[in-house]
Amino acid sequence: MKLTLEKNKNFNVVWVQEERIDAHNSAGLKEYILNLLEEGEHNLVVQLEQVRFIDSSGLGALLSGYKNAASRSGKLVLSNIQPQVLAMFELTRLNRVFEIYLDVDEALANQT
Amino acid sequence: MKLTLEKNKNFNVVWVQEERIDAHNSAGLKEYILNLLEEGEHNLVVQLEQVRFIDSSGLGALLSGYKNAASRSGKLVLSNIQPQVLAMFELTRLNRVFEIYLDVDEALANQT
Amino acid sequence: MGTADIQVEVIIPTQTKYLDLIGCIGERLGRELENFTGDREALAYYLNLVLTEATANAIKHAKDCRPEDTVRISINIQADELNIKVYDHGQGFDLETVPMPDFDDPKENGMGIYFIKTLMDSVTYVRQGDCNVLEIKKHLT
Amino acid sequence: MGTADIQVEVIIPTQTKYLDLIGCIGERLGRELENFTGDREALAYYLNLVLTEATANAIKHAKDCRPEDTVRISINIQADELNIKVYDHGQGFDLETVPMPDFDDPKENGMGIYFIKTLMDSVTYVRQGDCNVLEIKKHLT
Ligand SMILES: Nc1ncnc2c1ncn2[C@@H]1O[C@H](COP(=O)(O)OP(=O)(O)O)[C@@H](O)[C@H]1O
Ligand SMILES: Nc1ncnc2c1ncn2[C@@H]1O[C@H](COP(=O)(O)OP(=O)(O)O)[C@@H](O)[C@H]1O
């Protein structure tokens, strides 16, 4: 799972550099987010622009991060979701769970 | 086999609108060229810019057109060959048989 | 492709690295269904997803038993129906008892079968000889 | 993919419309050979071509006998060697007697085996049980 991290003042941005998140690489995403949270980075934007495909394990990895951030009084939000990927969030109603932003700027502007 | 024909004064240009020429569609290409020749269009440029892959049957179809044009005192030349496709012409030395041009303009400028 | 009938069978080891290949084969076949009048891009994506989910389950559960095992996937497309079969050699399970996801209390797991059921028209899981078959159908009209 | 060992088997009807799929599977697997230090794009193209040529031959000659037949293609990639096997149920032929193309008098046919021999390291064609196997190898070091 190729990921890059951009550190900001209060929010870190995780750029997912893969076209596909499935059961082969979703555990890597889950662990990466968990490690960040454990290192004390409790506020994350996950930037998903590159991602053209996500399966249930990928949604699960993001949900795991969301829950773990919340349990640490932090926050995990999403940005730049492609339409076909967004459709998967809608099918599972996870679009009602996550805060979803058009881009990273909008995501950061909405945090306080 | 998707092909489009552009009629010019002395030379017709056949634009191959496929990314791939293989044993599934090469017979279509061969027939199309043969029909043009039989209709009296003896001078052809085959424009190959879209083609990213060609197999031995595709080379055979072009060679068939070349020979049939020559036997009618006409000419079949090629243009806009992608590097990987050109490598196949080189492996079979067919680059020494065909006149190959960078683009259609160059191909037409070199005919008299 | 063009003509309506498609029959492809793929056999892979029980490793998740092959999911990408399997999903993409499905996506490709879906995109080339020239006779399908609906949204071909969406169908291609669904085929990718459904094949990925079904194969991932077969890999996950076959693995527990025999690591050297393989998963066989058969894709058949007729003019009016699409049929996917995924064969595993695992312990099997009862498809009927898999619950719907609880949308008010979402969990990390348990969304795969839901995707398959929601996006396709029928799903069955039965024992067949020495293996289990997940059979997925979708009408294409 | 990443890890070195790949084993994929694909079974298709004896129809040329599947050549695209087979070729593209090969191209994809080639492009993902992260441990290959040579020109990966070129290798991917060669795999596409070699699989296309070998499968086209199997389809062409199997068809003469049994139109309902299938062609089985096995692709195995280890760290240092790539192995492709294409199984056909046709009448078979003697690979040794296939002539090189005559470059001074080029013909429309007879370039397929030449491509395979030129781009890969070894090619054999033998009877195996009730079918023939074209086996193609290439060292990856
Ligand atoms: N091929 C299979 N073999 C055995 N059990 C399976 C198989 N496919 C699905 N299951 C069972 O069905 C449950 C639901 O599967 P699924 O919806 O894909 O979610 P997940 O795999 O995330 O748990 C799994 O937890 C598993 O118990
Ligand atoms: N699988 C096969 N079964 C029977 N004959 C074959 C097979 N593959 C190749 N051949 C024989 O080898 C010859 C050369 O094949 P090839 O180089 O691919 O050129 P082409 O198929 O254009 O003739 C064919 O003409 C055919 O006689």
XYZ file of C-alpha atoms and ligand atoms in Angstrom:
560
model
C 0.000 0.000 0.000
C 1.632 3.207 -1.207
C 0.767 6.128 1.046
C 2.303 9.531 1.572
C 1.902 11.690 4.635
C 1.679 15.474 4.657
C 2.007 16.959 8.114
C -0.010 20.081 8.813
C -0.605 22.082 11.989
C -3.528 20.187 13.426
C -4.435 17.804 10.655
C -2.271 15.308 8.813
C -3.167 14.365 5.283
C -2.727 10.769 4.157
C -2.568 10.505 0.354
C -3.513 7.062 -0.843
C -1.324 6.398 -3.885
C -3.114 3.327 -5.169
C -5.789 2.915 -7.815
C -7.267 -0.003 -5.970
C -7.974 -0.859 -2.334
C -8.927 -4.496 -1.826
C -8.281 -7.371 0.590
C -4.680 -7.513 -0.650
C -3.656 -4.070 0.570
C -6.423 -2.869 2.922
C -4.691 -4.347 5.989
C -1.718 -2.112 5.148
C -3.953 0.966 5.080
C -5.610 -0.007 8.349
C -2.275 -0.526 10.100
C -0.803 2.694 8.751
C -3.701 4.733 10.093
C -3.605 2.893 13.405
C 0.120 3.597 13.746
C -0.427 7.305 13.077
C -3.127 7.427 15.739
C -0.907 5.591 18.194
C 1.896 8.082 17.518
C -0.474 10.802 18.673
C -1.679 12.076 15.283
C -5.372 12.044 16.081
C -6.684 14.191 13.253
C -6.435 12.843 9.737
C -7.671 13.621 6.259
C -7.492 10.620 3.935
C -7.146 11.852 0.352
C -8.607 9.278 -2.037
C -8.253 10.916 -5.441
C -6.074 8.140 -6.905
C -8.461 5.412 -5.777
C -10.715 4.134 -8.579
C -11.830 0.960 -6.821
C -12.571 0.014 -3.228
C -13.952 -3.237 -1.852
C -15.611 -4.032 1.460
C -12.284 -4.594 3.216
C -11.130 -1.155 2.091
C -14.262 0.454 3.495
C -13.636 -1.586 6.646
C -10.082 -0.263 6.941
C -11.296 3.335 6.700
C -14.084 2.644 9.201
C -11.546 1.135 11.591
C -9.505 4.331 11.337
C -12.594 6.441 11.858
C -13.559 4.555 15.005
C -10.043 4.524 16.393
C -9.663 8.255 15.823
C -13.002 8.913 17.535
C -12.059 6.757 20.528
C -8.985 8.983 20.927
C -11.128 12.120 20.650
C -9.652 12.659 17.218
C -11.200 12.727 13.787
C -10.692 10.995 10.475
C -12.301 12.635 7.449
C -12.165 11.818 3.725
C -11.607 13.908 0.622
C -11.489 13.666 -3.179
C -13.592 10.527 -3.484
C -14.158 9.400 -7.086
C -17.818 8.916 -8.093
C -17.650 5.114 -8.399
C -15.946 4.835 -5.026
C -18.485 7.195 -3.474
C -21.236 4.884 -4.743
C -19.815 2.165 -2.466
C -20.020 4.505 0.534
C -23.624 5.194 -0.405
C -24.552 1.512 -0.751
C -23.258 0.856 2.756
C -24.590 4.173 4.105
C -21.016 4.957 5.217
C -21.420 8.353 3.547
C -23.564 9.185 6.604
C -20.768 8.148 8.943
C -17.766 9.884 7.389
C -17.318 13.580 6.828
C -16.576 13.727 3.094
C -15.021 16.779 1.425
C -14.402 17.736 -2.182
C -10.719 18.370 -1.585
C -8.108 18.676 1.129
C -8.470 22.475 1.390
C -12.165 22.161 2.045
C -11.530 19.375 4.540
C -8.990 21.479 6.453
C -11.126 24.626 6.299
C -13.944 22.785 8.036
C -11.893 21.677 11.026
C -11.412 23.843 14.092
C -12.247 -3.702 -37.100
C -13.015 0.007 -36.868
C -11.560 1.896 -39.817
C -12.233 5.302 -41.306
C -11.431 6.372 -44.839
C -10.299 9.819 -45.897
C -10.396 10.353 -49.639
C -7.698 12.599 -51.104
C -6.760 13.423 -54.689
C -4.426 10.570 -55.461
C -4.030 8.885 -52.110
C -6.664 7.587 -49.706
C -5.896 7.455 -46.021
C -7.155 4.520 -43.947
C -7.238 5.365 -40.241
C -7.117 2.244 -38.102
C -9.310 2.979 -35.073
C -8.249 0.037 -32.944
C -5.657 -0.255 -30.198
C -4.984 -3.830 -31.130
C -4.642 -5.796 -34.366
C -4.606 -9.535 -33.834
C -6.014 -12.715 -35.384
C -9.492 -11.632 -34.288
C -9.693 -8.516 -36.428
C -6.804 -8.720 -38.916
C -8.944 -10.511 -41.507
C -11.262 -7.495 -41.413
C -8.367 -5.147 -42.105
C -7.092 -7.343 -44.944
C -10.518 -7.510 -46.588
C -11.129 -3.779 -46.218
C -7.872 -2.950 -47.983
C -8.516 -5.551 -50.678
C -11.969 -4.080 -51.324
C -10.520 -0.575 -51.687
C -7.973 -1.850 -54.172
C -10.651 -3.686 -56.123
C -12.726 -0.512 -56.218
C -9.810 1.127 -58.010
C -8.237 2.961 -55.074
C -4.678 1.817 -55.700
C -2.794 4.272 -53.538
C -3.246 4.033 -49.774
C -1.747 5.412 -46.596
C -2.575 3.290 -43.549
C -2.488 5.506 -40.466
C -1.596 3.399 -37.396
C -1.418 5.946 -34.586
C -4.145 4.277 -32.487
C -2.544 0.868 -32.738
C -0.558 -0.082 -29.629
C -0.294 -3.793 -30.424
C 0.065 -5.827 -33.584
C 0.577 -9.569 -33.984
C 1.882 -11.627 -36.889
C -1.542 -11.821 -38.520
C -1.814 -8.023 -38.427
C 1.563 -7.664 -40.105
C 0.374 -10.284 -42.599
C -2.773 -8.283 -43.369
C -0.722 -5.152 -44.097
C 1.733 -7.153 -46.199
C -1.169 -8.605 -48.152
C -2.383 -5.070 -48.870
C 1.115 -3.995 -49.854
C 1.484 -6.834 -52.325
C -1.978 -6.404 -53.770
C -1.432 -2.678 -54.278
C 1.913 -3.336 -55.976
C 0.364 -5.923 -58.276
C -2.083 -3.238 -59.404
C 0.753 -0.754 -59.951
C -0.426 1.046 -56.836
C 1.215 1.670 -53.517
C 0.421 1.082 -49.844
C 2.466 3.047 -47.311
C 2.256 3.341 -43.527
C 2.331 6.276 -41.121
C 2.287 7.107 -37.411
C 3.576 3.758 -36.189
C 3.982 3.564 -32.389
C 7.450 2.521 -31.167
C 6.373 -0.902 -29.831
C 4.547 -1.676 -33.062
C 7.523 -0.498 -35.119
C 9.681 -2.965 -33.167
C 7.570 -5.781 -34.652
C 8.226 -4.465 -38.176
C 11.919 -4.430 -37.343
C 11.945 -7.988 -35.966
C 10.411 -9.248 -39.218
C 12.461 -6.842 -41.386
C 9.161 -5.561 -42.774
C 10.414 -2.048 -42.084
C 12.580 -2.614 -45.162
C 9.537 -3.561 -47.231
C 7.094 -0.801 -46.324
C 7.570 2.899 -46.799
C 7.000 4.224 -43.284
C 6.288 7.901 -42.572
C 6.060 9.933 -39.391
C 2.609 11.238 -40.254
C 0.058 11.417 -43.042
C 1.309 14.779 -44.307
C 4.803 13.430 -44.732
C 3.432 10.308 -46.394
C 1.415 12.358 -48.882
C 4.249 14.821 -49.543
C 6.458 11.938 -50.629
C 4.090 10.593 -53.265
C 4.019 11.895 -56.806
C -15.557 -8.957 -28.096
C -18.949 -8.032 -29.445
C -20.757 -11.347 -29.724
C -22.864 -12.120 -26.733
C -21.508 -15.390 -25.388
C -18.532 -15.241 -23.110
C -17.065 -18.129 -21.146
C -13.829 -17.671 -19.237
C -12.396 -19.745 -16.437
C -9.481 -18.626 -14.309
C -7.617 -20.641 -11.695
C -5.422 -18.870 -9.164
C -3.625 -19.766 -5.947
C -5.354 -18.758 -2.705
C -3.504 -15.461 -2.465
C -5.025 -12.016 -2.341
C -2.483 -10.610 -4.798
C -4.590 -12.153 -7.592
C -7.728 -10.179 -6.669
C -6.629 -7.281 -8.838
C -6.296 -9.555 -11.881
C -9.631 -11.282 -11.313
C -11.455 -8.010 -10.726
C -9.933 -6.469 -13.821
C -10.857 -9.433 -15.994
C -14.457 -8.930 -14.878
C -14.312 -5.191 -15.444
C -12.906 -5.725 -18.926
C -15.524 -8.283 -19.897
C -18.256 -5.985 -18.586
C -16.992 -3.018 -20.523
C -17.018 -5.027 -23.755
C -20.634 -6.164 -23.512
C -21.669 -4.285 -26.596
C -25.192 -5.671 -26.536
C -25.889 -4.496 -22.990
C -28.059 -1.427 -23.196
C -27.706 -0.300 -19.572
C -24.825 1.599 -17.963
C -21.860 -0.481 -19.113
C -19.294 1.384 -17.017
C -21.318 0.757 -13.862
C -21.801 -2.913 -14.750
C -18.055 -3.248 -15.346
C -17.366 -1.769 -11.907
C -19.916 -4.051 -10.248
C -18.391 -7.105 -11.921
C -14.985 -6.053 -10.642
C -16.396 -5.632 -7.132
C -18.488 -8.790 -7.044
C -15.647 -10.943 -8.381
C -13.244 -9.347 -5.914
C -15.551 -9.964 -2.935
C -16.448 -13.529 -3.886
C -12.850 -14.472 -4.667
C -11.535 -12.807 -1.504
C -13.956 -14.893 0.570
C -12.956 -18.089 -1.231
C -9.280 -17.293 -0.676
C -9.746 -16.377 2.972
C -11.661 -19.501 3.889
C -9.861 -22.008 1.652
C -6.583 -20.852 3.108
C -7.532 -21.961 6.595
C -7.672 -25.549 5.346
C -5.065 -26.014 2.646
C -2.556 -23.268 1.902
C -1.562 -24.931 -1.401
C -5.125 -24.725 -2.635
C -6.459 -22.943 -5.689
C -9.630 -20.970 -6.366
C -11.472 -21.459 -9.630
C -13.602 -18.681 -11.055
C -15.927 -19.156 -14.006
C -17.531 -16.233 -15.807
C -20.308 -16.885 -18.290
C -22.149 -14.153 -20.110
C -25.117 -14.830 -22.368
C -27.234 -12.244 -24.131
C -29.673 -12.019 -21.229
C -27.799 -13.373 -18.220
C -24.475 -13.154 -16.509
C -23.325 -16.058 -14.379
C -20.324 -16.162 -12.063
C -19.213 -19.246 -10.174
C -16.503 -19.215 -7.548
C -15.343 -22.615 -6.283
C -13.636 -23.000 -2.909
C -12.421 -25.971 -0.893
C -13.037 -24.413 2.510
C -15.347 -25.572 5.293
C -18.292 -23.807 3.702
C -20.966 -21.676 5.362
C -24.676 -21.052 5.339
C -25.373 -18.094 3.086
C -28.890 -17.718 4.505
C -27.625 -16.930 7.996
C -25.319 -14.089 6.921
C -27.011 -10.999 8.354
C -27.512 -7.690 6.566
C -25.061 -5.019 7.739
C -26.435 -2.916 10.600
C -26.362 0.530 8.992
C -26.907 2.263 12.329
C -23.940 0.547 13.902
C -21.542 -0.124 11.020
C -18.881 -2.799 11.414
C -15.566 -3.286 9.660
C -16.617 -6.666 8.294
C -19.650 -8.254 6.761
C -20.194 -5.977 3.766
C -18.944 -8.355 1.038
C -21.941 -10.647 0.698
C -24.193 -7.602 1.039
C -22.515 -6.013 -2.001
C -22.953 -9.187 -4.018
C -26.614 -9.572 -3.053
C -27.389 -5.921 -3.660
C -25.652 -5.539 -7.005
C -26.634 -8.876 -8.523
C -29.986 -10.652 -8.912
C -29.406 -13.998 -7.231
C -26.748 -15.634 -5.084
C -26.521 -19.241 -3.910
C -23.843 -21.210 -2.114
C -23.940 -24.993 -2.350
C -21.740 -28.033 -1.902
C -20.798 -29.597 -5.255
C -18.606 -32.711 -5.195
C -15.487 -31.911 -3.188
C -15.954 -28.165 -3.257
C -18.348 -25.330 -2.536
C -19.743 -23.091 -5.258
C -20.895 -19.540 -4.833
C -23.093 -18.893 -7.847
C -24.046 -15.354 -8.771
C -26.504 -14.386 -11.475
C -27.601 -11.124 -13.002
C -30.177 -10.543 -15.720
C -28.889 -8.325 -18.465
C -32.078 -6.976 -19.930
C 1.552 -8.211 -6.993
C 5.160 -7.735 -5.986
C 6.145 -11.171 -4.746
C 7.917 -13.221 -7.335
C 5.765 -16.297 -7.757
C 2.819 -16.072 -10.088
C 0.656 -18.950 -11.246
C -2.443 -18.255 -13.294
C -4.420 -20.599 -15.478
C -7.059 -19.433 -17.944
C -9.442 -21.577 -19.967
C -11.228 -20.090 -22.973
C -13.289 -21.366 -25.875
C -11.483 -21.730 -29.203
C -12.493 -18.272 -30.401
C -10.197 -15.462 -31.410
C -12.234 -12.874 -29.520
C -10.455 -14.042 -26.334
C -6.978 -13.230 -27.655
C -7.279 -9.674 -26.391
C -8.040 -10.884 -22.856
C -5.226 -13.443 -22.833
C -2.712 -10.989 -24.219
C -3.708 -8.356 -21.720
C -3.444 -10.740 -18.783
C 0.122 -11.438 -19.880
C 0.900 -7.765 -20.349
C -0.456 -6.986 -16.908
C 1.488 -9.732 -15.176
C 4.647 -8.620 -16.973
C 4.215 -5.009 -15.964
C 3.846 -5.997 -12.314
C 7.073 -8.015 -12.105
C 8.625 -5.671 -9.595
C 11.707 -7.820 -9.165
C 12.551 -7.848 -12.862
C 15.407 -5.449 -13.419
C 15.213 -5.314 -17.230
C 12.830 -3.292 -19.395
C 9.486 -4.186 -17.853
C 7.367 -2.415 -20.459
C 9.090 -4.342 -23.251
C 8.706 -7.637 -21.377
C 5.006 -6.889 -20.852
C 4.560 -6.273 -24.581
C 6.439 -9.463 -25.472
C 4.279 -11.491 -23.090
C 1.189 -10.036 -24.716
C 2.532 -10.944 -28.152
C 3.808 -14.410 -27.308
C 0.579 -15.374 -25.536
C -1.451 -13.978 -28.426
C 0.531 -15.914 -31.042
C 0.582 -19.199 -29.117
C -3.111 -18.990 -28.236
C -4.093 -17.998 -31.784
C -2.318 -21.087 -33.120
C -3.976 -23.335 -30.554
C -7.383 -21.858 -31.430
C -6.840 -22.121 -35.177
C -5.751 -25.737 -35.148
C -8.007 -27.025 -32.370
C -10.984 -25.548 -34.182
C -10.460 -27.760 -37.203
C -11.148 -30.805 -35.026
C -13.665 -29.843 -32.388
C -15.433 -26.488 -32.491
C -16.684 -26.920 -28.906
C -13.145 -27.245 -27.646
C -11.306 -25.070 -25.138
C -7.743 -23.815 -24.922
C -5.955 -23.833 -21.590
C -3.186 -21.354 -20.909
C -0.938 -21.567 -17.868
C 1.372 -18.742 -16.875
C 3.995 -19.342 -14.217
C 6.506 -16.749 -13.157
C 9.299 -17.466 -10.701
C 12.057 -15.096 -9.627
C 14.371 -16.256 -12.397
C 12.121 -17.879 -14.986
C 8.893 -17.355 -16.795
C 7.000 -20.363 -18.115
C 3.982 -20.353 -20.398
C 2.112 -23.479 -21.417
C -0.617 -23.510 -24.041
C -2.599 -26.743 -24.379
C -4.457 -27.608 -27.560
C -6.425 -30.629 -28.743
C -5.554 -30.254 -32.426
C -3.695 -32.661 -34.718
C -0.356 -31.294 -33.545
C 2.696 -30.386 -35.637
C 6.440 -30.696 -35.655
C 7.909 -27.491 -34.278
C 11.363 -28.373 -35.623
C 10.199 -28.304 -39.235
C 8.666 -24.808 -39.056
C 11.000 -22.714 -41.224
C 12.341 -19.267 -40.388
C 10.579 -16.502 -42.324
C 12.333 -15.661 -45.603
C 13.138 -11.995 -45.024
C 13.996 -11.435 -48.688
C 10.638 -12.744 -49.831
C 8.236 -12.019 -46.960
C 5.007 -13.993 -46.682
C 1.738 -13.170 -44.984
C 1.980 -16.191 -42.693
C 4.605 -17.968 -40.689
C 5.766 -15.155 -38.406
C 4.091 -16.326 -35.179
C 6.457 -19.096 -34.130
C 9.356 -16.892 -35.211
C 8.224 -14.178 -32.775
C 7.938 -16.682 -29.956
C 11.376 -18.200 -30.662
C 13.015 -14.809 -31.048
C 11.536 -13.121 -27.988
C 11.744 -16.070 -25.576
C 14.576 -18.413 -24.609
C 13.163 -21.844 -25.328
C 10.099 -23.315 -27.034
C 8.988 -26.937 -27.189
C 5.840 -28.607 -28.486
C 5.051 -32.094 -27.212
C 2.166 -34.531 -26.899
C 0.972 -34.830 -23.268
C -1.875 -37.231 -22.567
C -4.783 -36.278 -24.805
C -3.432 -32.882 -25.752
C -0.444 -31.021 -27.134
C 1.520 -28.531 -25.087
C 3.476 -25.606 -26.431
C 5.883 -24.715 -23.619
C 7.676 -21.404 -23.673
C 10.398 -20.342 -21.242
C 12.286 -17.169 -20.619
C 15.024 -16.512 -18.089
C 14.397 -13.380 -16.099
C 17.873 -12.510 -14.956
N -16.374 -18.813 0.785
C -16.717 -18.771 2.091
N -16.426 -19.807 2.909
C -16.775 -19.774 4.201
N -17.411 -18.745 4.779
C -17.737 -17.692 4.035
C -17.406 -17.628 2.651
N -17.870 -16.454 2.163
C -18.441 -15.808 3.181
N -18.362 -16.535 4.321
C -18.926 -16.189 5.661
O -19.847 -15.130 5.485
C -19.506 -14.021 6.318
C -19.838 -12.717 5.636
O -18.977 -12.539 4.517
P -18.750 -11.097 3.943
O -20.061 -10.430 3.820
O -17.938 -11.229 2.714
O -17.951 -10.303 5.049
P -16.522 -10.535 5.693
O -15.770 -11.448 4.778
O -15.980 -9.153 5.775
O -16.783 -11.122 7.049
C -18.028 -14.204 6.609
O -17.669 -13.634 7.823
C -17.881 -15.711 6.624
O -18.231 -16.224 7.887
N -0.922 -25.396 -32.162
C -0.626 -25.781 -33.423
N -1.180 -26.898 -33.937
C -0.873 -27.304 -35.193
N -0.036 -26.656 -36.006
C 0.557 -25.536 -35.555
C 0.309 -25.027 -34.252
N 1.052 -23.914 -34.087
C 1.731 -23.748 -35.230
N 1.441 -24.703 -36.116
C 2.028 -24.878 -37.478
O 3.177 -24.069 -37.577
C 3.069 -23.178 -38.690
C 3.732 -21.858 -38.370
O 2.974 -21.175 -37.382
P 3.115 -19.612 -37.206
O 4.556 -19.264 -37.220
O 2.344 -19.203 -36.017
O 2.499 -18.999 -38.527
P 1.029 -19.051 -39.126
O 0.116 -19.469 -38.029
O 0.829 -17.650 -39.583
O 1.111 -20.022 -40.261
C 1.587 -23.083 -38.978
O 1.342 -22.793 -40.323
C 1.083 -24.448 -38.590
O 1.259 -25.359 -39.644
